[in-house]
mmCIF file of C-alpha atoms in Angstrom:
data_model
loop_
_atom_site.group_PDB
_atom_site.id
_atom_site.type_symbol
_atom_site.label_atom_id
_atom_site.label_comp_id
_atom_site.label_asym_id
_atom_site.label_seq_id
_atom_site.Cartn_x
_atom_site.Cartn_y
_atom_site.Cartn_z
ATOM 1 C CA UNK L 1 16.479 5.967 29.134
ATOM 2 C CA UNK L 2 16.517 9.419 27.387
ATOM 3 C CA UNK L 3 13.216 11.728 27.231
ATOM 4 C CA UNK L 4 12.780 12.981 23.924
ATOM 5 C CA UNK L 5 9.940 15.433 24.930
ATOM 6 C CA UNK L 6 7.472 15.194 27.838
ATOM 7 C CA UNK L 7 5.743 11.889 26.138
ATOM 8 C CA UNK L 8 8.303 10.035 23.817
ATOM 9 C CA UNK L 9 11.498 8.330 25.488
ATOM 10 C CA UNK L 10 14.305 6.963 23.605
ATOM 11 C CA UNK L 11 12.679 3.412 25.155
ATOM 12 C CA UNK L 12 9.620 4.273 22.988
ATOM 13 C CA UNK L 13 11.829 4.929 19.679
ATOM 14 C CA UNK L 14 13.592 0.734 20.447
ATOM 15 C CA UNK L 15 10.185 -0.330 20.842
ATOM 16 C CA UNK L 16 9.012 1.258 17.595
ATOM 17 C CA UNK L 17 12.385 -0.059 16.153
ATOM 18 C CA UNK L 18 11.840 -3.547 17.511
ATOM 19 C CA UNK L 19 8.120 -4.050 17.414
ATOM 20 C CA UNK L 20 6.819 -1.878 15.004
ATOM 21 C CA UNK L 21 4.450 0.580 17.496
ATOM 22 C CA UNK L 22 4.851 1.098 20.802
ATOM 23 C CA UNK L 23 1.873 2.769 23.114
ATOM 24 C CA UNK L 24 1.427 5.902 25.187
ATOM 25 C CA UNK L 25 -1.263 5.635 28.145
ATOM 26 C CA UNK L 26 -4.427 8.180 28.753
ATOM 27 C CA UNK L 27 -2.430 11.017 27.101
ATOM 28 C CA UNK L 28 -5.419 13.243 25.100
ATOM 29 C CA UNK L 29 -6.826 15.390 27.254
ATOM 30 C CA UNK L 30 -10.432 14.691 28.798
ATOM 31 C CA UNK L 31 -11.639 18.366 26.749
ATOM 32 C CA UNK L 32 -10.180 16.798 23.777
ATOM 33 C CA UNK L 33 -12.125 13.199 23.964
ATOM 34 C CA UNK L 34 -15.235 15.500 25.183
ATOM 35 C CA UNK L 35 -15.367 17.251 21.762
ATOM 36 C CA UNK L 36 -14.457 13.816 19.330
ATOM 37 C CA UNK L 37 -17.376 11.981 21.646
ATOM 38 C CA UNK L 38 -19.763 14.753 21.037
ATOM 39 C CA UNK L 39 -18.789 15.108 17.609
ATOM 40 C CA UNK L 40 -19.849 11.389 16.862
ATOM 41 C CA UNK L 41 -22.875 11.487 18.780
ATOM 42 C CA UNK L 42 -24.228 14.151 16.287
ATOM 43 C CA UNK L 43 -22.763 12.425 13.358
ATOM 44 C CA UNK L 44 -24.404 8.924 14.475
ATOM 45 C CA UNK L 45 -28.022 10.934 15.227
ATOM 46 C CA UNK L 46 -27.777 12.757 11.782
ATOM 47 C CA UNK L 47 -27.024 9.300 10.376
ATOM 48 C CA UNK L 48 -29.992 7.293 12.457
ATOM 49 C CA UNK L 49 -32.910 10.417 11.860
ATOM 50 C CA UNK L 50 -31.532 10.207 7.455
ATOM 51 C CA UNK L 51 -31.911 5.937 7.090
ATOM 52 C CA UNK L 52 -34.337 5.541 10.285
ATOM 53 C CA UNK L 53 -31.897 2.177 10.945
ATOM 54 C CA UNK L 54 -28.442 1.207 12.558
ATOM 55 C CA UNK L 55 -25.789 2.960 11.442
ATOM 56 C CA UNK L 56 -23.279 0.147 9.774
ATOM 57 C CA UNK L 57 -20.084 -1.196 10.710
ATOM 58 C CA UNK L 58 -17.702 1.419 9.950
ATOM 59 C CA UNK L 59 -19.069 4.541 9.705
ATOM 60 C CA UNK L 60 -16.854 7.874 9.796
ATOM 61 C CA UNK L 61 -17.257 11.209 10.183
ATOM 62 C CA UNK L 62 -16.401 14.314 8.387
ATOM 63 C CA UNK L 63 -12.328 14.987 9.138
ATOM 64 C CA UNK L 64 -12.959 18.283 10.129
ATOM 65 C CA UNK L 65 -14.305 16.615 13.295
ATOM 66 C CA UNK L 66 -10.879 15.380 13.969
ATOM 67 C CA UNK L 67 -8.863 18.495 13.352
ATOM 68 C CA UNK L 68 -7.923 19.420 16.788
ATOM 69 C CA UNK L 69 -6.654 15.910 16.829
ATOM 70 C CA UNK L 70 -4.330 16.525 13.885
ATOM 71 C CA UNK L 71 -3.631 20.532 14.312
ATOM 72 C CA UNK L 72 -0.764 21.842 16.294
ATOM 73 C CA UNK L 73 -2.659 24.402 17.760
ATOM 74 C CA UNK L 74 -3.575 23.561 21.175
ATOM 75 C CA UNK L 75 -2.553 20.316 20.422
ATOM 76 C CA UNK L 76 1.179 19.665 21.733
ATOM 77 C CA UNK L 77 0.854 16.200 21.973
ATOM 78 C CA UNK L 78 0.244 15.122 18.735
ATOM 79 C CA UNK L 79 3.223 17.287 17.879
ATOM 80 C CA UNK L 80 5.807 15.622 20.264
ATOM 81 C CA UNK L 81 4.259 11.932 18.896
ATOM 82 C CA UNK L 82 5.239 12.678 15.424
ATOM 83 C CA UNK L 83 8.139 14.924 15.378
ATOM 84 C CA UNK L 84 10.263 12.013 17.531
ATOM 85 C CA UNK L 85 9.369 9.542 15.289
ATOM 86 C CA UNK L 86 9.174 11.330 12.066
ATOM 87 C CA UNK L 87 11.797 14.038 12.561
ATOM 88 C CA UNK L 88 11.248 17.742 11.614
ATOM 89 C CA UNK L 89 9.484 17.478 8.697
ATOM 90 C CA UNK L 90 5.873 15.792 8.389
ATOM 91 C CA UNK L 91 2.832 16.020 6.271
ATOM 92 C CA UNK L 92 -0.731 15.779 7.833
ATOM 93 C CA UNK L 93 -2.143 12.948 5.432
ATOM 94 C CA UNK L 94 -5.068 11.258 6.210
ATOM 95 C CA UNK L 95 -7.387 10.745 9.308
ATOM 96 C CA UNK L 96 -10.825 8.956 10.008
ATOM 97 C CA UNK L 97 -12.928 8.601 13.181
ATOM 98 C CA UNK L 98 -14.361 4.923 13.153
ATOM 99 C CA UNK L 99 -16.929 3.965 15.153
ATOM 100 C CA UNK L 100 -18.254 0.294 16.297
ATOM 101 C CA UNK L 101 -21.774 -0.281 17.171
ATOM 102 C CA UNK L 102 -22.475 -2.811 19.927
ATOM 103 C CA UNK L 103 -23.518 -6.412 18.466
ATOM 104 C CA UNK L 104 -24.013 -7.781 21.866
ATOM 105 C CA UNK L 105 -22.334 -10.765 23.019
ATOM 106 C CA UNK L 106 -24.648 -13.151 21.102
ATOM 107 C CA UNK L 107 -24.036 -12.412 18.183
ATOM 108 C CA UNK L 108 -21.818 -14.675 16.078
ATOM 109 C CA UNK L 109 -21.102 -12.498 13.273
ATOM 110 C CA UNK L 110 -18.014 -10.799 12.597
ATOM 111 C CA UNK L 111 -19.169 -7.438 10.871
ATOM 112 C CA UNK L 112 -17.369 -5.216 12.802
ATOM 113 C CA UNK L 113 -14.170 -6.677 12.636
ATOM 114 C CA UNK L 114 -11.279 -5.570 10.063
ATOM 115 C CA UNK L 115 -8.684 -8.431 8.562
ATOM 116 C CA UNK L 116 -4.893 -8.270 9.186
ATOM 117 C CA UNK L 117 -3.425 -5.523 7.328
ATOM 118 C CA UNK L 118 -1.038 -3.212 6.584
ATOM 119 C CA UNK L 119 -1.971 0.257 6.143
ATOM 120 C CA UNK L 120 1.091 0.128 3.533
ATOM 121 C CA UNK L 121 -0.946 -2.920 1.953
ATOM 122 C CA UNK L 122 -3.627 -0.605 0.513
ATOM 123 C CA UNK L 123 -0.320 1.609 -1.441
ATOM 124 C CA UNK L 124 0.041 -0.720 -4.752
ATOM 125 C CA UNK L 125 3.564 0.375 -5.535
ATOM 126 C CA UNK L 126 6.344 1.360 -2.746
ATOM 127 C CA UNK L 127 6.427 4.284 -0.944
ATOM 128 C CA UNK L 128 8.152 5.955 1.985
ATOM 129 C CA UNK L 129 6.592 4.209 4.997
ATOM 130 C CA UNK L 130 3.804 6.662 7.188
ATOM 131 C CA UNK L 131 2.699 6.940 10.717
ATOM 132 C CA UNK L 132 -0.437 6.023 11.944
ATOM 133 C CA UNK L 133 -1.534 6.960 15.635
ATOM 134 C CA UNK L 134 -4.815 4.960 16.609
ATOM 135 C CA UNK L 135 -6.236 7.159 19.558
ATOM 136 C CA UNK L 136 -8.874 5.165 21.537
ATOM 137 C CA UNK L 137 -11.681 8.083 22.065
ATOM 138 C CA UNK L 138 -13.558 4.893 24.537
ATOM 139 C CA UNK L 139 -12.084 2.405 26.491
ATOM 140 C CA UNK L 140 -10.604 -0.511 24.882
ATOM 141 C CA UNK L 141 -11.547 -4.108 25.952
ATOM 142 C CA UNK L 142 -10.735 -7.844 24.673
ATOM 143 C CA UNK L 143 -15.091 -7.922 23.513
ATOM 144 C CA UNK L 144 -15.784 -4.507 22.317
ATOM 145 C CA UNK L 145 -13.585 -4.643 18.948
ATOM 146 C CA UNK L 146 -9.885 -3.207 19.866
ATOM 147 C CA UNK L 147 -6.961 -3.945 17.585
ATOM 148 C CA UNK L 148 -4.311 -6.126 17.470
ATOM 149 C CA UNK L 149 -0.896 -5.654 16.681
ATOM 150 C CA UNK L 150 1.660 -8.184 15.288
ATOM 151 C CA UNK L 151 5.192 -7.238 16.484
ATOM 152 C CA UNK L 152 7.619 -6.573 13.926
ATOM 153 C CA UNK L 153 10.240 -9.439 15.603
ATOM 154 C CA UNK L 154 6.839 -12.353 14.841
ATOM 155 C CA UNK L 155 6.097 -11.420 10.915
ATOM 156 C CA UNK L 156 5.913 -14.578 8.849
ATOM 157 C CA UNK L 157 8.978 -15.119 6.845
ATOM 158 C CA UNK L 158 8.497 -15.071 2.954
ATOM 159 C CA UNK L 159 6.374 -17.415 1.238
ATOM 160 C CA UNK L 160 3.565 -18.538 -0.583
ATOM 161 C CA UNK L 161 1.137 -16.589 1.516
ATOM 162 C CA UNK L 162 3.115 -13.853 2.423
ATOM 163 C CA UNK L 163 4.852 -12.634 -0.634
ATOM 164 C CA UNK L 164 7.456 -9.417 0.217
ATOM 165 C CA UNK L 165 7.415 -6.292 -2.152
ATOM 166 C CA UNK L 166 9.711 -4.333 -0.654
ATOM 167 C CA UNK L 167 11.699 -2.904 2.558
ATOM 168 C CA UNK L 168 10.765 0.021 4.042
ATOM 169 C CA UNK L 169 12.421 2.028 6.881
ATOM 170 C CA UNK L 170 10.757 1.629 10.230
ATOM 171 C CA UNK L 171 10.903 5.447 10.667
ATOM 172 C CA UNK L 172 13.528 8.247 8.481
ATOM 173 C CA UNK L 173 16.584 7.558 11.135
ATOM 174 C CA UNK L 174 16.438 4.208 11.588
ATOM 175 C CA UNK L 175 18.586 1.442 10.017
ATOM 176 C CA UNK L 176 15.487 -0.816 11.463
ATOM 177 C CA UNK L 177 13.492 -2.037 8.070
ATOM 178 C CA UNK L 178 9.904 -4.086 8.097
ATOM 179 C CA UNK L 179 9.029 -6.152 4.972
ATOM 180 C CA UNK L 180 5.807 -5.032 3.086
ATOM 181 C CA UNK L 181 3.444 -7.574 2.239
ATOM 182 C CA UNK L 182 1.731 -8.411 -1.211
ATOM 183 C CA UNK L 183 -2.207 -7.991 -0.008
ATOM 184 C CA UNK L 184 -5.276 -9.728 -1.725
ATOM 185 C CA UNK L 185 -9.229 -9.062 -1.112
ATOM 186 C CA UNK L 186 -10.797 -10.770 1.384
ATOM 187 C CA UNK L 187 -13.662 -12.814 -0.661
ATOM 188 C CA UNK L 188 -16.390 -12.173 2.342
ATOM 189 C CA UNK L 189 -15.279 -8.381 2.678
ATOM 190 C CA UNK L 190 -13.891 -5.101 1.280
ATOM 191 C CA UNK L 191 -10.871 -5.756 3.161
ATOM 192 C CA UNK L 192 -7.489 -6.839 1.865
ATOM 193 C CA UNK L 193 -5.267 -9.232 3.768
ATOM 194 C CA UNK L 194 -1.702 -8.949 4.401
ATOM 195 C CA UNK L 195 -1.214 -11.826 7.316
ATOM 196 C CA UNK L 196 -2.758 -15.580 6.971
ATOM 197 C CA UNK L 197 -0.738 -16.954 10.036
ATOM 198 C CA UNK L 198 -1.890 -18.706 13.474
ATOM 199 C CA UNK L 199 -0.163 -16.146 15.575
ATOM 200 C CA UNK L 200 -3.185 -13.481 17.317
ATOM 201 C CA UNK L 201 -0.441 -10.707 17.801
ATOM 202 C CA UNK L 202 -0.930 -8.210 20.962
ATOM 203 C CA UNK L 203 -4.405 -7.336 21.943
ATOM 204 C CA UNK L 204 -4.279 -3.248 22.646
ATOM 205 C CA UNK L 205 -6.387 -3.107 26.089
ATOM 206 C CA UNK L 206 -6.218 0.546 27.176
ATOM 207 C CA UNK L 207 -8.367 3.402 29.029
ATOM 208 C CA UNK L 208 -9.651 5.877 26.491
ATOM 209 C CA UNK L 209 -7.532 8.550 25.383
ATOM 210 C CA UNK L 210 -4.212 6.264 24.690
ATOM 211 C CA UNK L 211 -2.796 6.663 21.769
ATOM 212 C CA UNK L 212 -1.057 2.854 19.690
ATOM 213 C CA UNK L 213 1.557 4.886 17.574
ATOM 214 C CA UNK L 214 2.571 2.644 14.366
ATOM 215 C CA UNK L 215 4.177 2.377 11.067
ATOM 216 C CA UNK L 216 2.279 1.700 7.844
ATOM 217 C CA UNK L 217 4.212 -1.657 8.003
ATOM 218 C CA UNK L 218 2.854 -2.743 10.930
ATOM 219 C CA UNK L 219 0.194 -5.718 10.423
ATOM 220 C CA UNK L 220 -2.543 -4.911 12.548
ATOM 221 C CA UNK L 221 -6.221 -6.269 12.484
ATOM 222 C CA UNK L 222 -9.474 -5.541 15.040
ATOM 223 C CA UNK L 223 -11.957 -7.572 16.473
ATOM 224 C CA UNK L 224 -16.154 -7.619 16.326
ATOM 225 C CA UNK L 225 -17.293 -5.383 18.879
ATOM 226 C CA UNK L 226 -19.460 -7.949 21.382
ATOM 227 C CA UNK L 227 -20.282 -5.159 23.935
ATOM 228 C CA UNK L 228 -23.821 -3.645 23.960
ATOM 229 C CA UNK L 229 -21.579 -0.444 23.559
ATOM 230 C CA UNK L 230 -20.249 2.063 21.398
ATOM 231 C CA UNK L 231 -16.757 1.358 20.156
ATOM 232 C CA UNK L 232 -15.029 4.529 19.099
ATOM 233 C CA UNK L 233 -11.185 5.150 17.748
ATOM 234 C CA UNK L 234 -9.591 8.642 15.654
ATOM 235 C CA UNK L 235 -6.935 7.455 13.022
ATOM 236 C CA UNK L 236 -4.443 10.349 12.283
ATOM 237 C CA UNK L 237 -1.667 9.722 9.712
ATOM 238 C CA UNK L 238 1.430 11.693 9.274
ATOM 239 C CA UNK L 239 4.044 10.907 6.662
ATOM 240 C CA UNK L 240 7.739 12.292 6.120
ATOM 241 C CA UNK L 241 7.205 13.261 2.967
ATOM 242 C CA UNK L 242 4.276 13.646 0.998
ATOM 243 C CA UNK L 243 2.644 10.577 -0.400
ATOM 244 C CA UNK L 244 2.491 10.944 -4.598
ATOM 245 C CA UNK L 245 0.781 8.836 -6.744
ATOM 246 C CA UNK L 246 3.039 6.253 -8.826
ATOM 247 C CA UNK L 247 3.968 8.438 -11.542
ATOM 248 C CA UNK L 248 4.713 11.026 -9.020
ATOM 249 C CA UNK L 249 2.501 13.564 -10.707
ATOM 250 C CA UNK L 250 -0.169 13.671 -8.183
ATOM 251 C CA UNK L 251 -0.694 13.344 -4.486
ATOM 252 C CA UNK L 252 -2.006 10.509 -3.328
ATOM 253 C CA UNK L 253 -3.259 11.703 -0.206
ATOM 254 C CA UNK L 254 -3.316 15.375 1.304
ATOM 255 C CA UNK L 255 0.156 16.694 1.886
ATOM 256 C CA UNK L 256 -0.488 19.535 4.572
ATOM 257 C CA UNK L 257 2.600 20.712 6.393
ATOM 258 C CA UNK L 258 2.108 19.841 10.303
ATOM 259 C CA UNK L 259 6.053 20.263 11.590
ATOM 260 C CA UNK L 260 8.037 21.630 8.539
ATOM 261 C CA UNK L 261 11.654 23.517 10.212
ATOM 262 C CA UNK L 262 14.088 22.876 7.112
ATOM 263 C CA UNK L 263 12.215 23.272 3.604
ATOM 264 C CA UNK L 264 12.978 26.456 2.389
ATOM 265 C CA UNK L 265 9.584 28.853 0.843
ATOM 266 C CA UNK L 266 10.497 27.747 -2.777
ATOM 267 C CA UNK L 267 10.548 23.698 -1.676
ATOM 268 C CA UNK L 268 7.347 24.335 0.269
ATOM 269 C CA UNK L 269 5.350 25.867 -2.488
ATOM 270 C CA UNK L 270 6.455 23.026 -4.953
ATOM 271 C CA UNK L 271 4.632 20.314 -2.073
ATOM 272 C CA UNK L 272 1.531 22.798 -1.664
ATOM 273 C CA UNK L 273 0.551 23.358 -5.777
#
């Protein structure tokens, strides 16, 4: 087993291969978890004193919270996540901080869950495949709404439920490529769902500050939160290249340059019009 940097092995890289994500332990520094923690405290009490009620099931905060999650700077490993799975070149895209409110144990409901998805799912045409990295700011347990991951090796084979649009790679230098489902809305939710089988996929129990690492292809759901606790996670996606809308004319997402070593000035001003 090769190190690749001080957190990503070449072990990682078959397990992202095979499986679709693999997952690095307790790696984001206590200072770092301090600050996202803080950040959501203030942006659930701003939310409570404006509607004087619960905040609802998937509430985010501003990204700017987030940005020393997603900056380089004093933030190496983010950096080493991304640039052994992406390469050298990688665009900062999208990130959201989502939090869970405690429904108790009692309650039956499943409000604070999220269907089986791709991320890929909510792209309507194909695309180069992202990154996702799913940082667990709390600790996450099998009742307070953690996600799920279905390994690559167990997706459903084509059929009537799980049409296939297209192949992507599993990262830009792999030969490994994941199918990409044909999503539809979920009648009792905004959600869309990419996966109606039987099979729950891998529960992601971890101590806060692990980071699940994943492609856009991976089908991944989360559970109601049935703790009488806060459930918080920081989504940070990073893409290869820029994601464009379908006609190519606009971005779809922001494109800012996180780890760019081989564009050239000329090729970086064309991505940052």
């Amino acid at each position: 087993m090769s190190k690749l940097n001080e957190l990503v092995t070449s072990e990682h890289l078959k397990q992202f291969d095979q499986h679709g994500y693999f997952i690095l332990s307790s790696v984001i520094p206590v200072e770092h978890l301090t600050i996202m923690n803080n950040a959501i405290d203030r942006a659930i009490k701003k939310r409570d004193e404006k509607m004087h009620q619960m905040i609802n099931s998937n509430n985010t905060t501003p990204e700017d919270d987030g940005l020393i999650l997603c900056s380089t700077d004093g933030n190496k490993y983010m950096e080493q996540i991304v640039r052994a799975v992406l390469g050298e070149n990688v665009y900062y895209t999208h990130s959201e901080i989502v939090v869970k409110r405690g429904q108790g144990k009692n309650d039956s409901s499943k409000r604070t869950a999220f269907a089986w998805h791709q991320d890929s799912g909510y792209v309507p045409y194909e695309h180069t495949p992202y990154l996702s990295c799913w940082c667990a700011l709390t600790e996450m347990t099998s009742n307070n709404g953690t996600i799920s991951v279905l390994p690559a090796e167990r997706n459903p084979s084509a059929d009537e439920n799980h049409k296939i649009r297209w192949f992507g790679k599993a990262r830009p230098s792999s030969e490994t490529k994941f199918p990409s489902y044909a999503h539809r809305p979920d009648d009792s939710s905004p959600d869309l769902l990419g996966y109606f089988g039987n099979d729950p996929g891998v529960e992601v129990v971890c101590p806060a500050g692990s980071i699940v690492v994943f492609s856009s292809l991976t089908l991944h759901c989360s559970s109601p939160n049935r703790s009488d606790s806060l459930r918080s996670a920081y989504n940070v996606q990073y893409a290869p290249v820029p994601l464009m809308s379908e006609d190519q004319k606009s971005f779809r997402h922001k494109a800012d340059p996180f780890i760019i070593q081989s564009k050239t000035d000329e090729e970086l001003k064309k991505w940052q019009l």
